[in-house]
Each structure stands twice: as C-alpha cells, then as structure tokens.
Coordinates of N, CA and C in Angstrom, one line a residue:
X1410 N -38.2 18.9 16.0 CA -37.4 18.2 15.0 C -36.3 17.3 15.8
X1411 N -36.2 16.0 15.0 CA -35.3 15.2 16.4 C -33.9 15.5 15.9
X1412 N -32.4 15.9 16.7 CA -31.6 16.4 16.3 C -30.4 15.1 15.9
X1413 N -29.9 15.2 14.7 CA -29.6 14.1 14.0 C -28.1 13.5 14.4
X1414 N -27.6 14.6 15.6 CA -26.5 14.0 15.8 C -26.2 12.7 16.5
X1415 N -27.1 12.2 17.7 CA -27.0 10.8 18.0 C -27.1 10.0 17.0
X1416 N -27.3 10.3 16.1 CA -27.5 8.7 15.2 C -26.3 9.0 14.2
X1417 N -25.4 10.2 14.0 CA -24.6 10.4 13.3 C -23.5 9.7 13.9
X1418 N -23.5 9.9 15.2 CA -22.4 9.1 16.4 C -22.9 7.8 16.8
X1419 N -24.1 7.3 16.5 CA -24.4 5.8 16.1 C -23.8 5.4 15.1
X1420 N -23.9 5.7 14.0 CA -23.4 5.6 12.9 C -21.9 5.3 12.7
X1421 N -20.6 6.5 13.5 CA -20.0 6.7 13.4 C -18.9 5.1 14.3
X1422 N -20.1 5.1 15.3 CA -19.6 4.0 16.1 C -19.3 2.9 15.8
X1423 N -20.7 2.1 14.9 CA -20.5 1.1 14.4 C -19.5 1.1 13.2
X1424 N -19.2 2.0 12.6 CA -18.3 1.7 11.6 C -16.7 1.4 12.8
X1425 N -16.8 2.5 13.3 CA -15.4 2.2 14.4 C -15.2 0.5 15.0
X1426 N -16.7 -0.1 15.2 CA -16.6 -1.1 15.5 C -16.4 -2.5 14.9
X1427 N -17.2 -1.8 13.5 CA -16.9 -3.0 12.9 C -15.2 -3.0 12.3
X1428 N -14.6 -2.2 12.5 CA -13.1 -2.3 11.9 C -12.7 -2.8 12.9
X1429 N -13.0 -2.4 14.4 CA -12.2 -3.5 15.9 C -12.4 -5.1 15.3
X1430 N -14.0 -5.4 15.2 CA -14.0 -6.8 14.9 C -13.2 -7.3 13.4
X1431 N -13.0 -6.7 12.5 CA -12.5 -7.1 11.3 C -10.9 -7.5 11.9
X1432 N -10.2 -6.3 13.0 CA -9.0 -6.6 13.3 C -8.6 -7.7 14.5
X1433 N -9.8 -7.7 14.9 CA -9.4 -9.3 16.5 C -9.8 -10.8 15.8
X1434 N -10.5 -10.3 14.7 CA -11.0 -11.8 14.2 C -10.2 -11.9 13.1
X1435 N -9.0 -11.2 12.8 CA -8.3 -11.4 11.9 C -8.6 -12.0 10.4
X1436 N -10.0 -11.0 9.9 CA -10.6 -11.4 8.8 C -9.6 -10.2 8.0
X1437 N -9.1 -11.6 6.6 CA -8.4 -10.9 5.6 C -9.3 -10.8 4.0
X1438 N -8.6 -10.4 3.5 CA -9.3 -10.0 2.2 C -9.7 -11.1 1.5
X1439 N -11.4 -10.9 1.1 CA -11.9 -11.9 1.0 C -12.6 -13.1 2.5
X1440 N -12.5 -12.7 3.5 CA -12.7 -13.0 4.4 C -14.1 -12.7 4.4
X1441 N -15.2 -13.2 5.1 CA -16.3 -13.1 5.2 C -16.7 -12.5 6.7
X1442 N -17.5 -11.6 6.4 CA -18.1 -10.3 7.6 C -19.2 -11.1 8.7
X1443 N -19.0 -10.9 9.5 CA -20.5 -11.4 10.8 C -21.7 -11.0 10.1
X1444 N -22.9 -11.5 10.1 CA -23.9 -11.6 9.4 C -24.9 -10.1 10.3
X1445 N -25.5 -9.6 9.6 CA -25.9 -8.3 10.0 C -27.0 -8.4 11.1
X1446 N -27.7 -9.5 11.1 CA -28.3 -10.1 12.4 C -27.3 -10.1 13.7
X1447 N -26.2 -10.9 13.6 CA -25.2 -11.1 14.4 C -24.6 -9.8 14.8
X1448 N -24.3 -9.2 14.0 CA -23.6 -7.6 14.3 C -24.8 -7.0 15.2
X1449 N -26.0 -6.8 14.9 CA -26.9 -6.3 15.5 C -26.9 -6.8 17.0
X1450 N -26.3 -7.8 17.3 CA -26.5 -8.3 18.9 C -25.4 -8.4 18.9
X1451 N -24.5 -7.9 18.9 CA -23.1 -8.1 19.1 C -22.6 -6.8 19.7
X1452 N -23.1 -5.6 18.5 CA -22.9 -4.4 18.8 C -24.1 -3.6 19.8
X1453 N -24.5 -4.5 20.1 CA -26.4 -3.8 21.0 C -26.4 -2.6 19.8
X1454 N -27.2 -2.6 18.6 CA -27.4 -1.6 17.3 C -28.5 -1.9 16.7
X1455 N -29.7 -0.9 16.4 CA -30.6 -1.5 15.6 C -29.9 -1.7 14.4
X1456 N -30.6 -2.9 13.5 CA -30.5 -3.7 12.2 C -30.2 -2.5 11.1
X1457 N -31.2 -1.7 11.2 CA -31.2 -0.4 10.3 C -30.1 0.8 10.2
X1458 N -29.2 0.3 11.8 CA -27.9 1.4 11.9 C -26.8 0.3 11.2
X1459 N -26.9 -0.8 11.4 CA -26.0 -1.3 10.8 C -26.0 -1.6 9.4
X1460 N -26.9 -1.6 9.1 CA -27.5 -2.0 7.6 C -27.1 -0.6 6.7
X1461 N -26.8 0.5 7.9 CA -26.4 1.9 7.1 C -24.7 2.2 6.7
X1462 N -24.7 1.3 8.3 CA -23.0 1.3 7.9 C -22.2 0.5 7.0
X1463 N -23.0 -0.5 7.1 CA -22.7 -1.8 6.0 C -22.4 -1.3 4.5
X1464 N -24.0 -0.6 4.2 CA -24.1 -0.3 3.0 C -22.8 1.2 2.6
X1465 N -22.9 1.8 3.4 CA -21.5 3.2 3.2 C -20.3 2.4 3.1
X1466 N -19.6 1.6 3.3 CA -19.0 0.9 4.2 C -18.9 0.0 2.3
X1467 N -19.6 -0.4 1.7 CA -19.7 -1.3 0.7 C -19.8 0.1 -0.6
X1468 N -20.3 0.8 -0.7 CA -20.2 2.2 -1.4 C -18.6 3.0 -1.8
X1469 N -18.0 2.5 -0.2 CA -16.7 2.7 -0.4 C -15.8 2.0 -0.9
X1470 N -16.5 0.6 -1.5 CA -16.0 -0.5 -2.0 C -15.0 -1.3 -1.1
X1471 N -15.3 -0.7 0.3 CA -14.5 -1.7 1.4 C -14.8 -3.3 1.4
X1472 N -16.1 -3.3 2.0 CA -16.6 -4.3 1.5 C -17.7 -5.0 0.6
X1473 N -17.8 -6.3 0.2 CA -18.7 -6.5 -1.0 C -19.9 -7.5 -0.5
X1474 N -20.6 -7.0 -0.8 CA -22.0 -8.0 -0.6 C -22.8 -8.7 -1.8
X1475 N -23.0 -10.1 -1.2 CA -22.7 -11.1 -2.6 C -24.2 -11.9 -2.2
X1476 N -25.3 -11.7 -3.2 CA -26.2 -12.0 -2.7 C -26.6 -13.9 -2.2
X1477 N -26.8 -13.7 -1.3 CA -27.4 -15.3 -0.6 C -26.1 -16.0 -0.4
X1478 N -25.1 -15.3 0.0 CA -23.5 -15.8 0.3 C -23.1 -14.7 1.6
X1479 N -23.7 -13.7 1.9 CA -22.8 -12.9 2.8 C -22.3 -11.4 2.3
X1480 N -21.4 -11.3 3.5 CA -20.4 -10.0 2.7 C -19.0 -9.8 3.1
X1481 N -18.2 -9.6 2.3 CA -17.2 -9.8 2.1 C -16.0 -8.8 2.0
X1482 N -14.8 -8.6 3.0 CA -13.5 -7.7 3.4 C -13.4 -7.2 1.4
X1483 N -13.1 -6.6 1.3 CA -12.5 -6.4 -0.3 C -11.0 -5.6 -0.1
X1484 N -9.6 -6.2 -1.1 CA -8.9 -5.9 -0.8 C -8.6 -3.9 -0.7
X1485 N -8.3 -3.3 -0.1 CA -8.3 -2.3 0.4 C -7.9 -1.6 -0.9
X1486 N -6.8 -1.7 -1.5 CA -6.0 -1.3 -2.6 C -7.2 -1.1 -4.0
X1487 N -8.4 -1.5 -3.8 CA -9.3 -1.3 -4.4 C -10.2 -0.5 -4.0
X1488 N -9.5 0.5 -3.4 CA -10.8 1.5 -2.7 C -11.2 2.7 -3.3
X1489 N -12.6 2.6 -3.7 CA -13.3 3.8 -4.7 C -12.9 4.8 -4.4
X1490 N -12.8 4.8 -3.2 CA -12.9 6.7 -2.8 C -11.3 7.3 -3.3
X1491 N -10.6 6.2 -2.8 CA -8.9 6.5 -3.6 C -8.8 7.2 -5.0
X1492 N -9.9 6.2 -5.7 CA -10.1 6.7 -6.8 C -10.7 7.8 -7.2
X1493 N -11.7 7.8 -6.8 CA -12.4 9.5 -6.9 C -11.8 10.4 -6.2
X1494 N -10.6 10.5 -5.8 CA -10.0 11.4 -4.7 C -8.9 11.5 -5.9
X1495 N -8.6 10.5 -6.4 CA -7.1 10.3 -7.3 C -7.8 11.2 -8.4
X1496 N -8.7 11.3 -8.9 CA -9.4 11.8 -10.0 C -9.7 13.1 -10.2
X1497 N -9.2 13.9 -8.8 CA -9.5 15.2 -8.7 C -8.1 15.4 -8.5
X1498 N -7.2 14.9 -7.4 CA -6.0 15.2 -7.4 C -5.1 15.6 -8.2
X1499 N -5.0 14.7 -8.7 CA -3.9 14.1 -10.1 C -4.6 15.1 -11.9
X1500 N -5.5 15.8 -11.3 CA -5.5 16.9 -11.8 C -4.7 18.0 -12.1
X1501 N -4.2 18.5 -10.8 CA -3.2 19.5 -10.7 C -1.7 19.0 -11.1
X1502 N -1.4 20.3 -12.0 CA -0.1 20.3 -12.7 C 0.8 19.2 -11.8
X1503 N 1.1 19.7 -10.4 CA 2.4 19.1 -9.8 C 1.9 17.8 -8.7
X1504 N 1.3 17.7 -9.4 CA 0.3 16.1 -8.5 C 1.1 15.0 -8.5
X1505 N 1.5 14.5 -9.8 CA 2.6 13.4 -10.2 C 3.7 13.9 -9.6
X1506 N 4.9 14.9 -9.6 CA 5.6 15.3 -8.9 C 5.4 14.9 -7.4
X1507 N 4.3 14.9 -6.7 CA 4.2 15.5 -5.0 C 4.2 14.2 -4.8
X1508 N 3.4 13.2 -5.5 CA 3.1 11.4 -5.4 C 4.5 11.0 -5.4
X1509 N 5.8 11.2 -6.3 CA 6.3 10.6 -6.4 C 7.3 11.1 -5.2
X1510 N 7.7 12.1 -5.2 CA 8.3 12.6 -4.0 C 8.3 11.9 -2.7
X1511 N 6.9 12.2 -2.5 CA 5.8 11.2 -1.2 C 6.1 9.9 -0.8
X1512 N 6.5 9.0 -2.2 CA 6.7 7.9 -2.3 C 8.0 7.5 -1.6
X1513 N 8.8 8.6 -2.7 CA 10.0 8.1 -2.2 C 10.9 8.6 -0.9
X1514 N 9.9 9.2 0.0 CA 10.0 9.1 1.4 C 10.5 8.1 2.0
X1515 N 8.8 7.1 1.8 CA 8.6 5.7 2.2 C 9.6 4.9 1.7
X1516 N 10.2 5.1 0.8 CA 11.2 4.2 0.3 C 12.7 4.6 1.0
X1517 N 12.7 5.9 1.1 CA 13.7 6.4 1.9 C 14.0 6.4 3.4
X1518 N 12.9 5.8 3.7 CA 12.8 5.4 5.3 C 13.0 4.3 5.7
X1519 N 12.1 3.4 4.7 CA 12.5 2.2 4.7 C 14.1 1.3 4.8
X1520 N 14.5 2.2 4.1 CA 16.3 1.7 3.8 C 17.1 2.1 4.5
X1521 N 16.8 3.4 5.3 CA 17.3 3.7 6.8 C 17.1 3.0 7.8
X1522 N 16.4 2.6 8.3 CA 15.2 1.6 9.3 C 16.4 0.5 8.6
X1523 N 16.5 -0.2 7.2 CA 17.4 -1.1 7.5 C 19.1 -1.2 7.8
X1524 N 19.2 -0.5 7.2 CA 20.5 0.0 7.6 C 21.6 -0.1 9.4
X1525 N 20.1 0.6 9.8 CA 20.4 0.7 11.4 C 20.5 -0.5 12.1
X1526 N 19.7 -1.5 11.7 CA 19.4 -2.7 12.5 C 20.3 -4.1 11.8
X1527 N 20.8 -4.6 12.5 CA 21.8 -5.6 11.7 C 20.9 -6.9 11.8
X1528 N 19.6 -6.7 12.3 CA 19.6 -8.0 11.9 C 18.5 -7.9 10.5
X1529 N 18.2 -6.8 10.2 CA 17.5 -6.8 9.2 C 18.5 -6.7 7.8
X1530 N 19.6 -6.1 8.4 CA 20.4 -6.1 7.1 C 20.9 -7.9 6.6
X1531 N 20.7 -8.6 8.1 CA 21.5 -10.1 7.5 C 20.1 -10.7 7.2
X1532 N 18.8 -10.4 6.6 CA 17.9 -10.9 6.2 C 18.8 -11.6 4.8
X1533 N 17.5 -12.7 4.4 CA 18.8 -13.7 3.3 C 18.0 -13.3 2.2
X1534 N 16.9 -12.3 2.2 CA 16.3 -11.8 0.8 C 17.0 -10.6 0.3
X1535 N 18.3 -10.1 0.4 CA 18.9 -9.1 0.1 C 19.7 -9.8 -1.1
X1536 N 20.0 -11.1 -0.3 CA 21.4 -11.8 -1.2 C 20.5 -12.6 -1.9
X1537 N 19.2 -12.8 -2.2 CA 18.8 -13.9 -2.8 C 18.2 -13.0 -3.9
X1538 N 18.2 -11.5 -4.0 CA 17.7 -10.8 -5.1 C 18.6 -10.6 -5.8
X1539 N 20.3 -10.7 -5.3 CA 21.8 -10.1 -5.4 C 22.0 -10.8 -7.0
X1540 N 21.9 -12.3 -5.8 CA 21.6 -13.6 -7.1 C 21.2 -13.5 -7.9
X1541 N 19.8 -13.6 -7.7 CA 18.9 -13.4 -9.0 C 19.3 -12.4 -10.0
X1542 N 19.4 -11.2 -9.7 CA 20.0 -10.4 -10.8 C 21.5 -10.3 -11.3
X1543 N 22.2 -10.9 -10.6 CA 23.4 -11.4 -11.1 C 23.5 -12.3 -12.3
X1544 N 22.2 -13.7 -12.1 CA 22.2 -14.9 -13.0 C 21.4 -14.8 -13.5
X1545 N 20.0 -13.8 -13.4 CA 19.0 -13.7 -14.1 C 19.0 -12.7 -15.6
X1546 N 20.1 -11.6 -14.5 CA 20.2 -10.0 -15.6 C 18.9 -9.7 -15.6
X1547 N 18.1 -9.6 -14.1 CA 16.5 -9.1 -14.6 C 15.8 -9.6 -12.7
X1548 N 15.5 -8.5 -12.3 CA 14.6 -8.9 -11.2 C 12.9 -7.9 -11.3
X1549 N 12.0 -8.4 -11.0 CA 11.2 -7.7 -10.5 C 11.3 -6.2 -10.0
X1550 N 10.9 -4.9 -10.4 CA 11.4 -3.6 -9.9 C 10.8 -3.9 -8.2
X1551 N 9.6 -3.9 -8.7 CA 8.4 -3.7 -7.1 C 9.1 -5.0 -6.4
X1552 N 9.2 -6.1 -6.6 CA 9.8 -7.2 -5.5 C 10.7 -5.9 -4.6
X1553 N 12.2 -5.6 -4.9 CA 13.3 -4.8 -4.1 C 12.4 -3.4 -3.4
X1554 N 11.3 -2.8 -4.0 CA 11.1 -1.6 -3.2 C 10.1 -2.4 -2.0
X1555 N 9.3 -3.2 -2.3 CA 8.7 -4.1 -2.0 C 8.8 -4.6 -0.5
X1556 N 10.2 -4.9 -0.9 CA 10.5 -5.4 0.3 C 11.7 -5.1 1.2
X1557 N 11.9 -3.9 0.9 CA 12.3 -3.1 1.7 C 11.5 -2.6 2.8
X1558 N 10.3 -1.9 2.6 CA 9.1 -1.5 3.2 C 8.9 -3.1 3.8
X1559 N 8.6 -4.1 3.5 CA 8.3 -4.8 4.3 C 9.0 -5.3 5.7
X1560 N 10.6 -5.3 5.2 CA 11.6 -5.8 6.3 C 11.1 -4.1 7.2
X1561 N 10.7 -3.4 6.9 CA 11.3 -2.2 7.6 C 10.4 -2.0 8.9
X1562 N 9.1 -3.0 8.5 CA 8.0 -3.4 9.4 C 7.1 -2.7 10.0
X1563 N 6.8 -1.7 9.1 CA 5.8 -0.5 9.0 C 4.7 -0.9 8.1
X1564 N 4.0 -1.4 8.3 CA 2.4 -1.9 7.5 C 1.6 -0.7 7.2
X1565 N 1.2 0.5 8.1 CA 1.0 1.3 7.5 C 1.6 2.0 6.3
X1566 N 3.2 2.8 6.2 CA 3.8 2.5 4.9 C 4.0 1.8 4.1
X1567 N 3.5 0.5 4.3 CA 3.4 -0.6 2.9 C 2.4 0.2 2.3
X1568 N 1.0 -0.6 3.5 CA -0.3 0.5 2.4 C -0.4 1.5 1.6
X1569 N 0.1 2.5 2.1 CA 0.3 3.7 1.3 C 1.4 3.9 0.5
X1570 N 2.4 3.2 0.8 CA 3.1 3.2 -0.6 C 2.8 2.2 -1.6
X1571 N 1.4 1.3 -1.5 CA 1.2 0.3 -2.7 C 0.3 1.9 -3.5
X1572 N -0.5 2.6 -2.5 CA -1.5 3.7 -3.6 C -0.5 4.8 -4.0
X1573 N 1.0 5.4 -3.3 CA 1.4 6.0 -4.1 C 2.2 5.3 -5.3
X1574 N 2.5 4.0 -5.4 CA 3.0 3.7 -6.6 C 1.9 3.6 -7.5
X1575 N 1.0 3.5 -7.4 CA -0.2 3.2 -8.0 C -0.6 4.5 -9.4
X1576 N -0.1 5.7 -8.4 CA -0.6 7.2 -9.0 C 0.7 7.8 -8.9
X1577 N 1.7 7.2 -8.9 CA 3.3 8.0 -9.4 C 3.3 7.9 -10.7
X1578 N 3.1 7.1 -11.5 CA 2.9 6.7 -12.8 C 4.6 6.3 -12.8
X1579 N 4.9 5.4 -12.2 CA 6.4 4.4 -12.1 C 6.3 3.2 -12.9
X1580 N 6.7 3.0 -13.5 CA 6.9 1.1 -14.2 C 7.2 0.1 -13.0
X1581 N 6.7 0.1 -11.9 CA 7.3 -1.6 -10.8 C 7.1 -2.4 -11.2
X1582 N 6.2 -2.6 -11.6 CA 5.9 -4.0 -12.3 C 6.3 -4.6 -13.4
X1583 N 7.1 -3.6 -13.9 CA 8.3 -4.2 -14.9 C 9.6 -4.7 -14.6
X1584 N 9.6 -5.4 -15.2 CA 11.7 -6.0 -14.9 C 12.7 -5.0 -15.1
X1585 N 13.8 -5.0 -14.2 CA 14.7 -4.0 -14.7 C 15.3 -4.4 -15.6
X1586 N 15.9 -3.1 -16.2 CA 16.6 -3.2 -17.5 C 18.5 -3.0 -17.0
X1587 N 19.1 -3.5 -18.5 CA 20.0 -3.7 -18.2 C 21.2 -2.5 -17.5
X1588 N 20.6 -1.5 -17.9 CA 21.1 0.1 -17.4 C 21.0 0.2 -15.8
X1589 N 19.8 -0.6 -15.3 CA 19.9 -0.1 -14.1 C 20.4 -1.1 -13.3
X1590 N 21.1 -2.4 -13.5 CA 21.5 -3.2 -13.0 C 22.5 -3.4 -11.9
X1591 N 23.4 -2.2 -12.5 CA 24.3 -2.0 -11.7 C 24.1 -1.1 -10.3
X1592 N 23.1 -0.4 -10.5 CA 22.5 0.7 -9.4 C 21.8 -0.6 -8.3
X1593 N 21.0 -1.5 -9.0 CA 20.4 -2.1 -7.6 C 21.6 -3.5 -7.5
X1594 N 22.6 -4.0 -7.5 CA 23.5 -4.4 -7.4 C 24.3 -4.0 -5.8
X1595 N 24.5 -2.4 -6.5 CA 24.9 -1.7 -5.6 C 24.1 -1.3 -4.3
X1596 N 22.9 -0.8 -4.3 CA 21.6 -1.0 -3.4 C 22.0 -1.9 -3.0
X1597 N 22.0 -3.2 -3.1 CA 21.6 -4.6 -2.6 C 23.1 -4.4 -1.6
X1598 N 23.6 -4.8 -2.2 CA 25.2 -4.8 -1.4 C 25.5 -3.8 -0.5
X1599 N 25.3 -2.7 -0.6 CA 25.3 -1.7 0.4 C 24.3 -1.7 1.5
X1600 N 23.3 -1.9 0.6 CA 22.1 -2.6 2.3 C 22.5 -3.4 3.3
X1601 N 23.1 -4.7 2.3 CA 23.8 -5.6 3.3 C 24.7 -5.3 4.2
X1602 N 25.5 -4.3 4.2 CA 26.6 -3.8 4.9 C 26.4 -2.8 5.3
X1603 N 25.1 -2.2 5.6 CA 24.6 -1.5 6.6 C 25.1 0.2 5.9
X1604 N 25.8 0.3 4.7 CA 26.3 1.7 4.2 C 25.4 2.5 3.8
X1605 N 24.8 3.8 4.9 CA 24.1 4.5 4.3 C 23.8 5.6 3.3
X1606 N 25.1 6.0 3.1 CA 25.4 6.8 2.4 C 25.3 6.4 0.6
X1607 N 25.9 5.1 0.7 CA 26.2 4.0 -0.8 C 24.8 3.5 -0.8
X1608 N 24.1 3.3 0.0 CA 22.8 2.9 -0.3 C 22.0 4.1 -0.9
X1609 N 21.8 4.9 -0.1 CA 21.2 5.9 -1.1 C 21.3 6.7 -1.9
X1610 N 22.7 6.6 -2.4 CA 23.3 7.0 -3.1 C 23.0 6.3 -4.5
X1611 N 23.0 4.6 -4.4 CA 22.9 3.9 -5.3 C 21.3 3.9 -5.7
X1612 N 20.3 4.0 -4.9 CA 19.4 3.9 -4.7 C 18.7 5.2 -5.6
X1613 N 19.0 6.3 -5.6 CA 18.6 8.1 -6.5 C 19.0 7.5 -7.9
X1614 N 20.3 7.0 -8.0 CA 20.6 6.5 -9.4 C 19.7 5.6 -9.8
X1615 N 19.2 4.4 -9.3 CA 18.2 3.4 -9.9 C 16.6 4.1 -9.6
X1616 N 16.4 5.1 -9.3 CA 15.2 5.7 -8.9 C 14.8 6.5 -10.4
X1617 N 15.9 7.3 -10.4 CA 16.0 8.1 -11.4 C 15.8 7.5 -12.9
X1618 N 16.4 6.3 -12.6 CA 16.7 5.4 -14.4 C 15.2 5.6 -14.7
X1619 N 14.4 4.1 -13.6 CA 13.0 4.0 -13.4 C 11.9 5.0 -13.8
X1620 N 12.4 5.9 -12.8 CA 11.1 7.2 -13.1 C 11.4 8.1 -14.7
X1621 N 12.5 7.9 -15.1 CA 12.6 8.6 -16.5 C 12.4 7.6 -17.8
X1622 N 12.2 6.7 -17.4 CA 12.1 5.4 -18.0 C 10.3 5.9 -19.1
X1623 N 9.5 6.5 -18.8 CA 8.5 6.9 -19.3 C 8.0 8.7 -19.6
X1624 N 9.6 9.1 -18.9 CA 9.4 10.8 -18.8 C 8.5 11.2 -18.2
X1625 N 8.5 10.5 -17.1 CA 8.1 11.1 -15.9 C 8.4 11.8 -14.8
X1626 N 9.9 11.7 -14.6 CA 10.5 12.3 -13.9 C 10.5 14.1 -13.9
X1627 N 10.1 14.4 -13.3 CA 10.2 16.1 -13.1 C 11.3 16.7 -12.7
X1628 N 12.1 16.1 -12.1 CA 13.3 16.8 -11.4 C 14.3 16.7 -12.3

C-alpha cells in the first residue's frame, strides 16, 4: 500500500507556496491567481496536486474560480471555515463574552502602541475625527476603532479584529449616538496627548455605552 504521507506534504507544500506567491506578487482581493498550468511549472508539481490545493484552497472560500476567466484571491473576511467554526463556537453560553473580551484586547493595544509613540499620536486623523464629531454630532463607530488598529500598524490585529467584531455582536457600523459623544471626544483628545490613563479610561466608558447599546454587554 503506498504510504500517503508524501503526497500529504505535497499537498501541504503547495498550499504553503501558493500563499508565498500570492504575497511577492502582491495579488490583492480580487486579484487574479497564476493559471494552474503556470503553477504546475513554477512549483515543479504535478497538475493534479495542484488542482487539489486549488480546489481545498477554493472550498475554504479563499479563493474563487470563475469559469473561462481564471481564479480569483477572495476577500479573506469571507472565509467559510470562520464561519463554520463561528457556528459551533458561538454556541457556548460565554462565547459572545470571550469574543468581545478578545476584541477588546486588540483595541486595548492598539491605543497603547499609540500613546507611546509621538509620532503616531500627531497623526492628523485624530483631530480630523475630533472635528467631525464636534460639527457633525455623529462619526462612524468602526472608522475610530478602525483606525486605531491601523495607526498601531499591526495587520495581523486588524484581521482578526475585523472577525472579532464581526461575532461580538457590537453595533460599528452604526453612528454614535449622542450619549457617547462625549467619551470619544475625550478618547480622541487624550490620544492626542499621549494620556494613557484618560484614554482608557475614556475609551471603557464609550465601549460600554456601545456594547450595551443592544444588551449585550455581560459585564
């Protein structure tokens, strides 16, 4: 019987590989994949190992294959398995609890990370959100967590805190209301001046509004 591990570590390879090429060719979502001929002499891989990884690889909803056009990066944040993972998780009583917790790590690191460094704190998107909710009375929730995590310049925490907001069950995508105005005011202002204490401080008060905003909050 032929023993099935080489071809499991065939297998295992090309998928390893094809994520090196996805990242030096700087194909983004929606970006179009090397044609499975091409991968086949690219990676020295029979047609059939790649055609296996492709297909697992598209099952996972990574990427999409679009007939007589190619195949195609799919934005990540649409990944099945997330979902069938989310579907068993988010089962358990204290699931929502542990997600949001989780979250607000990432958000909690994020604001440290800026705090420390002055030149992230004189970023001009602090004061340009300051504005806006000053003259607006209304910003985007996700824009401020948003981009925090982005100045903080951790891409892997972006990722994963777009899937735990996703399964916290939080309102971001709603505008703040007029109760919490004064909490990200203070956020904003305190970020800018590097106060870590007033930033996180201000930051549990506008967290709290948010996550109770649907009675979700556990704590």
């Amino acid at each position: 019987m032929q023993n099935p591990k080489p071809s499991s570590k065939m297998f295992l390879d090309i998928v390893g590989e094809l994520r090196s090429i996805i990242t030096e060719e700087g194909i983004e979502t929606g970006g179009k994949l090397p044609s499975e001929r091409e991968l086949a002499e690219r990676l020295q891989a029979g047609r059939s190992t790649i055609r296996e990884a492709l297909r697992s690889l598209e099952l996972l909803g990574l990427i999409e294959t679009r007939r007589g056009e190619g195949t195609f990066l799919v934005d990540f944040r649409k990944h099945q398995l997330v979902e069938v993972l989310a579907a068993f998780i988010m089962q358990q009583p204290d699931s929502v609890t542990d997600v949001q917790e989780t979250r607000r790590i990432h958000e909690t690191a994020a604001i440290l990370a800026i705090c420390k460094d002055s030149a992230l704190r004189a970023l001009p998107v602090w004061d340009s959100l300051f504005k806006k909710i000053d003259q607006d009375g209304e910003i985007l929730r996700e824009d401020l967590v948003r981009e925090m995590i982005v100045a903080a310049g951790n891409r892997l925490s972006l990722k994963i805190w777009f899937l735990l907001k996703q399964y916290s069950k939080v309102p971001f995508s709603e505008m703040t209301k007029i109760d919490e105005n004064e909490s990200v005011k203070m956020l904003l202002l305190n970020l800018g001046n590097g106060n870590v204490i007033a930033t996180l401080e201000a930051y549990s008060e506008w967290i709290k509004l948010v996550e109770s905003e649907r009675g979700d909050n556990n704590k």
